[in-house]
Amino acid sequence: MSRPSGNVRLKAARVAAGFNSQQDLADALTRHAEDMGLRGLSIGVRQVRRWESDTPPWPQPDCQRMLVHLLGQSMEALGFTPPWAPDGVQHAEPTRRAVVAGGAAAFGVASLPPRAAAAPQPSTAGTDFQAVTRSHRRLYWSVAPPQLHPAVIAHARLGCALLPDTSDSTRRTVAAALGETYLLAGRIEFFDLREPSAANATLLLALQAAGEADDSLLGSAILAHMAFIPGWLADRDGALERMTAARTYARRAAASAEFLAWLDAVEAECETRCGNTRTALHLIGHAEDVLAAGNGHSSPEWMDWFSPGRLGAFKGNTQMIAGHLPQARESLLRALTSMTPAEDKQRTVVYGDLAAVEAASANPEGACEYAGKALDQLAVTWYATGMERVREVRRALAPYQHERCVRDLDDRLYDWATTLSALSR
């Protein structure tokens, strides 16, 4: 049997990241360069073809940066030989330790110094590491993001240190918990701290760890979260590319009806932000049907960010943006009544959307009342996405800015505590 030809490491990393063709990778690299401020950098399919050849040339520094950031592995792990390698000999096959620790270091998130091999970790290391991951997951709903985020990142560094010294089921347990930890860090960076570039890099590390654990469902969840990043920038092609990968990974696992409905909801939000509300409402309708039918599979314990009430919140937001104000009001009020105390962060978003509905209905008093409720909740559980909704409402209330209720809202929105809190994030 003939051996595969060409740079099989780069090709494998490309396919694993969801880029099925060389053209897909070239397009993604070009878009990623723009996201990182390298607007003059354009990667063509011919260049990718050369990188996947038997003798791939050493890429230019900016291209190296794009490859490492997008694929989450070091240049050597991607099959490239540095010019300074002795006699041009390809480096030895990188171990998974180099992929995980080296990939983390490439993003500046979990950089680990070289160290000598340690004694193998006991089987309890996996369950102990996983227990802290679960605790962080629960703390997310009550602890302020700036306080929780450093602890989550430190826990991820510990996971990167533990992983090389584990094997078999313990290794899979640590890798899966590490993937979940990086996913939580990425969620905080994107939804709470509003740092999409950092979130994208962190979520790539999460995907890499999920691959180590061979956990397709976790990989699907990570890819769907990554779709939010281009989706919120109205980059429909970028969002759909990641959603296609997320659905592909979900098909490999026994995904619950709830998980599949959430994928529809994510894609619907991306479509809404790209101006395609009709498509988004169709997706939400499909999600409702999927939830109603069920499929007998249970959701993973780490999926604590979705419920029928939150689907209603997605629906109400899309209806509001589409101009279906009575329907949006009904959906949002129903979502509000179905939410539990553990969903207080999402409650701020629903209050903000109800305020937007009232503002669009020429009811400034009602808009200010709901905006005030959102601020009350934000004082307890800060959520940047919720504050963003309130500020959008205030902009919509510009025609009523001399009304007493709007002035009262301004007094709350721009008091010392709220102003300093918002500007410091």
PDB file of C-alpha atoms in Angstrom, residues 134-300:
ATOM      1  CA  ARG A 134     -17.969  21.713  37.171  1.00  0.00           C
ATOM      2  CA  SER A 135     -17.645  24.214  40.015  1.00  0.00           C
ATOM      3  CA  HIS A 136     -16.517  26.958  37.641  1.00  0.00           C
ATOM      4  CA  ARG A 137     -19.464  26.160  35.377  1.00  0.00           C
ATOM      5  CA  ARG A 138     -21.905  26.749  38.247  1.00  0.00           C
ATOM      6  CA  LEU A 139     -20.058  29.833  39.493  1.00  0.00           C
ATOM      7  CA  TYR A 140     -20.430  31.456  36.066  1.00  0.00           C
ATOM      8  CA  TRP A 141     -24.051  32.316  36.850  1.00  0.00           C
ATOM      9  CA  SER A 142     -23.259  34.232  40.035  1.00  0.00           C
ATOM     10  CA  VAL A 143     -19.608  35.374  40.117  1.00  0.00           C
ATOM     11  CA  ALA A 144     -18.581  38.595  38.362  1.00  0.00           C
ATOM     12  CA  PRO A 145     -16.821  37.739  35.060  1.00  0.00           C
ATOM     13  CA  PRO A 146     -13.608  39.713  35.776  1.00  0.00           C
ATOM     14  CA  GLN A 147     -13.169  37.702  38.986  1.00  0.00           C
ATOM     15  CA  LEU A 148     -14.033  34.295  37.521  1.00  0.00           C
ATOM     16  CA  HIS A 149     -12.112  34.538  34.254  1.00  0.00           C
ATOM     17  CA  PRO A 150      -8.572  34.469  35.748  1.00  0.00           C
ATOM     18  CA  ALA A 151      -9.471  31.410  37.835  1.00  0.00           C
ATOM     19  CA  VAL A 152     -10.820  29.592  34.771  1.00  0.00           C
ATOM     20  CA  ILE A 153      -7.687  30.381  32.742  1.00  0.00           C
ATOM     21  CA  ALA A 154      -5.451  29.232  35.616  1.00  0.00           C
ATOM     22  CA  HIS A 155      -7.426  25.982  35.745  1.00  0.00           C
ATOM     23  CA  ALA A 156      -6.875  25.550  32.010  1.00  0.00           C
ATOM     24  CA  ARG A 157      -3.129  25.948  32.508  1.00  0.00           C
ATOM     25  CA  LEU A 158      -3.275  23.206  35.104  1.00  0.00           C
ATOM     26  CA  GLY A 159      -5.089  20.973  32.634  1.00  0.00           C
ATOM     27  CA  CYS A 160      -2.407  21.573  30.005  1.00  0.00           C
ATOM     28  CA  ALA A 161       0.203  20.552  32.585  1.00  0.00           C
ATOM     29  CA  LEU A 162      -1.696  17.428  33.652  1.00  0.00           C
ATOM     30  CA  LEU A 163      -2.580  16.125  30.208  1.00  0.00           C
ATOM     31  CA  PRO A 164       0.899  14.929  29.141  1.00  0.00           C
ATOM     32  CA  ASP A 165       1.159  12.805  32.287  1.00  0.00           C
ATOM     33  CA  THR A 166      -2.125  10.945  31.859  1.00  0.00           C
ATOM     34  CA  SER A 167      -3.239   8.072  29.666  1.00  0.00           C
ATOM     35  CA  ASP A 168      -6.300   6.138  28.537  1.00  0.00           C
ATOM     36  CA  SER A 169      -9.578   7.062  30.271  1.00  0.00           C
ATOM     37  CA  THR A 170      -7.902   9.529  32.629  1.00  0.00           C
ATOM     38  CA  ARG A 171      -6.466  11.373  29.655  1.00  0.00           C
ATOM     39  CA  ARG A 172      -9.864  11.554  27.984  1.00  0.00           C
ATOM     40  CA  THR A 173     -11.447  12.851  31.200  1.00  0.00           C
ATOM     41  CA  VAL A 174      -8.826  15.581  31.607  1.00  0.00           C
ATOM     42  CA  ALA A 175      -8.999  16.525  27.924  1.00  0.00           C
ATOM     43  CA  ALA A 176     -12.797  16.770  27.966  1.00  0.00           C
ATOM     44  CA  ALA A 177     -12.761  18.889  31.134  1.00  0.00           C
ATOM     45  CA  LEU A 178     -10.031  21.056  29.610  1.00  0.00           C
ATOM     46  CA  GLY A 179     -12.166  21.572  26.520  1.00  0.00           C
ATOM     47  CA  GLU A 180     -15.103  22.573  28.692  1.00  0.00           C
ATOM     48  CA  THR A 181     -12.877  24.929  30.699  1.00  0.00           C
ATOM     49  CA  TYR A 182     -11.642  26.695  27.580  1.00  0.00           C
ATOM     50  CA  LEU A 183     -15.224  26.842  26.309  1.00  0.00           C
ATOM     51  CA  LEU A 184     -16.281  28.598  29.517  1.00  0.00           C
ATOM     52  CA  ALA A 185     -13.352  31.017  29.220  1.00  0.00           C
ATOM     53  CA  GLY A 186     -14.318  31.756  25.617  1.00  0.00           C
ATOM     54  CA  ARG A 187     -17.941  32.353  26.606  1.00  0.00           C
ATOM     55  CA  ILE A 188     -16.848  34.823  29.274  1.00  0.00           C
ATOM     56  CA  GLU A 189     -14.566  36.626  26.828  1.00  0.00           C
ATOM     57  CA  PHE A 190     -17.253  36.912  24.166  1.00  0.00           C
ATOM     58  CA  PHE A 191     -20.518  37.433  26.060  1.00  0.00           C
ATOM     59  CA  ASP A 192     -19.307  39.090  29.278  1.00  0.00           C
ATOM     60  CA  LEU A 193     -16.069  40.906  28.461  1.00  0.00           C
ATOM     61  CA  ARG A 194     -16.835  41.669  24.789  1.00  0.00           C
ATOM     62  CA  GLU A 195     -13.436  40.502  23.548  1.00  0.00           C
ATOM     63  CA  PRO A 196     -14.276  38.525  20.361  1.00  0.00           C
ATOM     64  CA  SER A 197     -10.690  38.144  19.145  1.00  0.00           C
ATOM     65  CA  ALA A 198      -9.581  36.655  22.459  1.00  0.00           C
ATOM     66  CA  ALA A 199     -12.683  34.444  22.501  1.00  0.00           C
ATOM     67  CA  ASN A 200     -11.912  33.068  19.045  1.00  0.00           C
ATOM     68  CA  ALA A 201      -8.383  32.083  20.060  1.00  0.00           C
ATOM     69  CA  THR A 202      -9.591  30.521  23.313  1.00  0.00           C
ATOM     70  CA  LEU A 203     -12.336  28.559  21.559  1.00  0.00           C
ATOM     71  CA  LEU A 204      -9.743  27.152  19.157  1.00  0.00           C
ATOM     72  CA  LEU A 205      -7.931  25.762  22.188  1.00  0.00           C
ATOM     73  CA  ALA A 206     -11.221  24.334  23.436  1.00  0.00           C
ATOM     74  CA  LEU A 207     -11.727  22.597  20.081  1.00  0.00           C
ATOM     75  CA  GLN A 208      -8.230  21.183  20.233  1.00  0.00           C
ATOM     76  CA  ALA A 209      -8.854  19.749  23.706  1.00  0.00           C
ATOM     77  CA  ALA A 210     -12.187  18.287  22.594  1.00  0.00           C
ATOM     78  CA  GLY A 211     -10.300  16.567  19.791  1.00  0.00           C
ATOM     79  CA  GLU A 212      -7.899  15.093  22.331  1.00  0.00           C
ATOM     80  CA  ALA A 213     -10.921  13.692  24.173  1.00  0.00           C
ATOM     81  CA  ASP A 214     -12.539  12.570  20.890  1.00  0.00           C
ATOM     82  CA  ASP A 215     -15.728  14.272  22.144  1.00  0.00           C
ATOM     83  CA  SER A 216     -17.725  15.174  19.043  1.00  0.00           C
ATOM     84  CA  LEU A 217     -20.642  16.697  20.956  1.00  0.00           C
ATOM     85  CA  LEU A 218     -18.363  19.050  22.881  1.00  0.00           C
ATOM     86  CA  GLY A 219     -16.641  19.892  19.605  1.00  0.00           C
ATOM     87  CA  SER A 220     -20.021  20.746  18.083  1.00  0.00           C
ATOM     88  CA  ALA A 221     -20.855  23.058  20.986  1.00  0.00           C
ATOM     89  CA  ILE A 222     -17.517  24.838  20.643  1.00  0.00           C
ATOM     90  CA  LEU A 223     -17.905  25.299  16.879  1.00  0.00           C
ATOM     91  CA  ALA A 224     -21.417  26.701  17.339  1.00  0.00           C
ATOM     92  CA  HIS A 225     -20.086  29.219  19.857  1.00  0.00           C
ATOM     93  CA  MET A 226     -17.399  30.155  17.351  1.00  0.00           C
ATOM     94  CA  ALA A 227     -20.182  30.911  14.829  1.00  0.00           C
ATOM     95  CA  PHE A 228     -21.393  33.751  17.050  1.00  0.00           C
ATOM     96  CA  ILE A 229     -18.182  35.691  16.396  1.00  0.00           C
ATOM     97  CA  PRO A 230     -18.583  36.228  12.626  1.00  0.00           C
ATOM     98  CA  GLY A 231     -22.370  36.179  13.041  1.00  0.00           C
ATOM     99  CA  TRP A 232     -22.342  39.260  15.258  1.00  0.00           C
ATOM    100  CA  LEU A 233     -20.212  41.002  12.630  1.00  0.00           C
ATOM    101  CA  ALA A 234     -22.837  40.182   9.965  1.00  0.00           C
ATOM    102  CA  ASP A 235     -20.354  37.826   8.277  1.00  0.00           C
ATOM    103  CA  ARG A 236     -22.943  35.275   7.146  1.00  0.00           C
ATOM    104  CA  ASP A 237     -20.536  33.063   5.198  1.00  0.00           C
ATOM    105  CA  GLY A 238     -18.169  32.810   8.155  1.00  0.00           C
ATOM    106  CA  ALA A 239     -21.000  31.978  10.557  1.00  0.00           C
ATOM    107  CA  LEU A 240     -22.580  29.369   8.272  1.00  0.00           C
ATOM    108  CA  GLU A 241     -19.209  27.730   7.677  1.00  0.00           C
ATOM    109  CA  ARG A 242     -18.804  27.162  11.409  1.00  0.00           C
ATOM    110  CA  MET A 243     -22.428  26.090  11.833  1.00  0.00           C
ATOM    111  CA  THR A 244     -21.985  23.497   9.074  1.00  0.00           C
ATOM    112  CA  ALA A 245     -19.003  22.108  10.965  1.00  0.00           C
ATOM    113  CA  ALA A 246     -20.988  22.167  14.238  1.00  0.00           C
ATOM    114  CA  ARG A 247     -23.863  20.202  12.709  1.00  0.00           C
ATOM    115  CA  THR A 248     -21.418  17.721  11.191  1.00  0.00           C
ATOM    116  CA  TYR A 249     -19.861  17.031  14.594  1.00  0.00           C
ATOM    117  CA  ALA A 250     -23.320  16.761  16.190  1.00  0.00           C
ATOM    118  CA  ARG A 251     -24.287  14.046  13.706  1.00  0.00           C
ATOM    119  CA  ARG A 252     -21.367  11.948  14.953  1.00  0.00           C
ATOM    120  CA  ALA A 253     -22.761  11.979  18.505  1.00  0.00           C
ATOM    121  CA  ALA A 254     -26.074  11.114  20.112  1.00  0.00           C
ATOM    122  CA  ALA A 255     -27.182  14.747  20.279  1.00  0.00           C
ATOM    123  CA  SER A 256     -30.332  15.430  22.278  1.00  0.00           C
ATOM    124  CA  ALA A 257     -33.331  17.242  20.833  1.00  0.00           C
ATOM    125  CA  GLU A 258     -32.446  20.151  23.119  1.00  0.00           C
ATOM    126  CA  PHE A 259     -28.924  20.323  21.699  1.00  0.00           C
ATOM    127  CA  LEU A 260     -30.181  20.214  18.101  1.00  0.00           C
ATOM    128  CA  ALA A 261     -32.731  22.930  18.881  1.00  0.00           C
ATOM    129  CA  TRP A 262     -29.947  25.070  20.336  1.00  0.00           C
ATOM    130  CA  LEU A 263     -27.969  24.711  17.095  1.00  0.00           C
ATOM    131  CA  ASP A 264     -31.014  26.043  15.251  1.00  0.00           C
ATOM    132  CA  ALA A 265     -31.245  28.918  17.731  1.00  0.00           C
ATOM    133  CA  VAL A 266     -27.573  29.843  17.271  1.00  0.00           C
ATOM    134  CA  GLU A 267     -27.901  29.851  13.503  1.00  0.00           C
ATOM    135  CA  ALA A 268     -31.113  31.864  13.834  1.00  0.00           C
ATOM    136  CA  GLU A 269     -29.356  34.556  15.864  1.00  0.00           C
ATOM    137  CA  CYS A 270     -26.573  34.736  13.285  1.00  0.00           C
ATOM    138  CA  GLU A 271     -29.132  35.041  10.483  1.00  0.00           C
ATOM    139  CA  THR A 272     -30.964  37.749  12.426  1.00  0.00           C
ATOM    140  CA  ARG A 273     -27.791  39.798  12.805  1.00  0.00           C
ATOM    141  CA  CYS A 274     -27.148  39.372   9.098  1.00  0.00           C
ATOM    142  CA  GLY A 275     -30.611  40.803   8.327  1.00  0.00           C
ATOM    143  CA  ASN A 276     -32.283  37.513   7.388  1.00  0.00           C
ATOM    144  CA  THR A 277     -35.129  37.465   9.899  1.00  0.00           C
ATOM    145  CA  ARG A 278     -37.395  35.304   7.738  1.00  0.00           C
ATOM    146  CA  THR A 279     -34.772  32.549   7.615  1.00  0.00           C
ATOM    147  CA  ALA A 280     -34.158  32.992  11.346  1.00  0.00           C
ATOM    148  CA  LEU A 281     -37.857  32.576  12.212  1.00  0.00           C
ATOM    149  CA  HIS A 282     -38.004  29.427  10.093  1.00  0.00           C
ATOM    150  CA  LEU A 283     -35.041  28.018  12.041  1.00  0.00           C
ATOM    151  CA  ILE A 284     -36.682  28.878  15.361  1.00  0.00           C
ATOM    152  CA  GLY A 285     -39.897  27.200  14.245  1.00  0.00           C
ATOM    153  CA  HIS A 286     -37.887  24.095  13.385  1.00  0.00           C
ATOM    154  CA  ALA A 287     -36.222  24.229  16.814  1.00  0.00           C
ATOM    155  CA  GLU A 288     -39.630  24.353  18.503  1.00  0.00           C
ATOM    156  CA  ASP A 289     -40.728  21.302  16.512  1.00  0.00           C
ATOM    157  CA  VAL A 290     -37.539  19.433  17.426  1.00  0.00           C
ATOM    158  CA  LEU A 291     -38.042  20.185  21.128  1.00  0.00           C
ATOM    159  CA  ALA A 292     -41.678  19.125  21.001  1.00  0.00           C
ATOM    160  CA  ALA A 293     -40.879  15.831  19.259  1.00  0.00           C
ATOM    161  CA  GLY A 294     -37.844  14.923  21.405  1.00  0.00           C
ATOM    162  CA  ASN A 295     -35.549  12.066  20.496  1.00  0.00           C
ATOM    163  CA  GLY A 296     -34.902  10.189  23.727  1.00  0.00           C
ATOM    164  CA  HIS A 297     -31.335  11.426  24.184  1.00  0.00           C
ATOM    165  CA  SER A 298     -30.317  13.460  27.221  1.00  0.00           C
ATOM    166  CA  SER A 299     -28.257  16.632  27.059  1.00  0.00           C
ATOM    167  CA  PRO A 300     -24.728  16.714  28.499  1.00  0.00           C
TER     168      PRO A 300
END
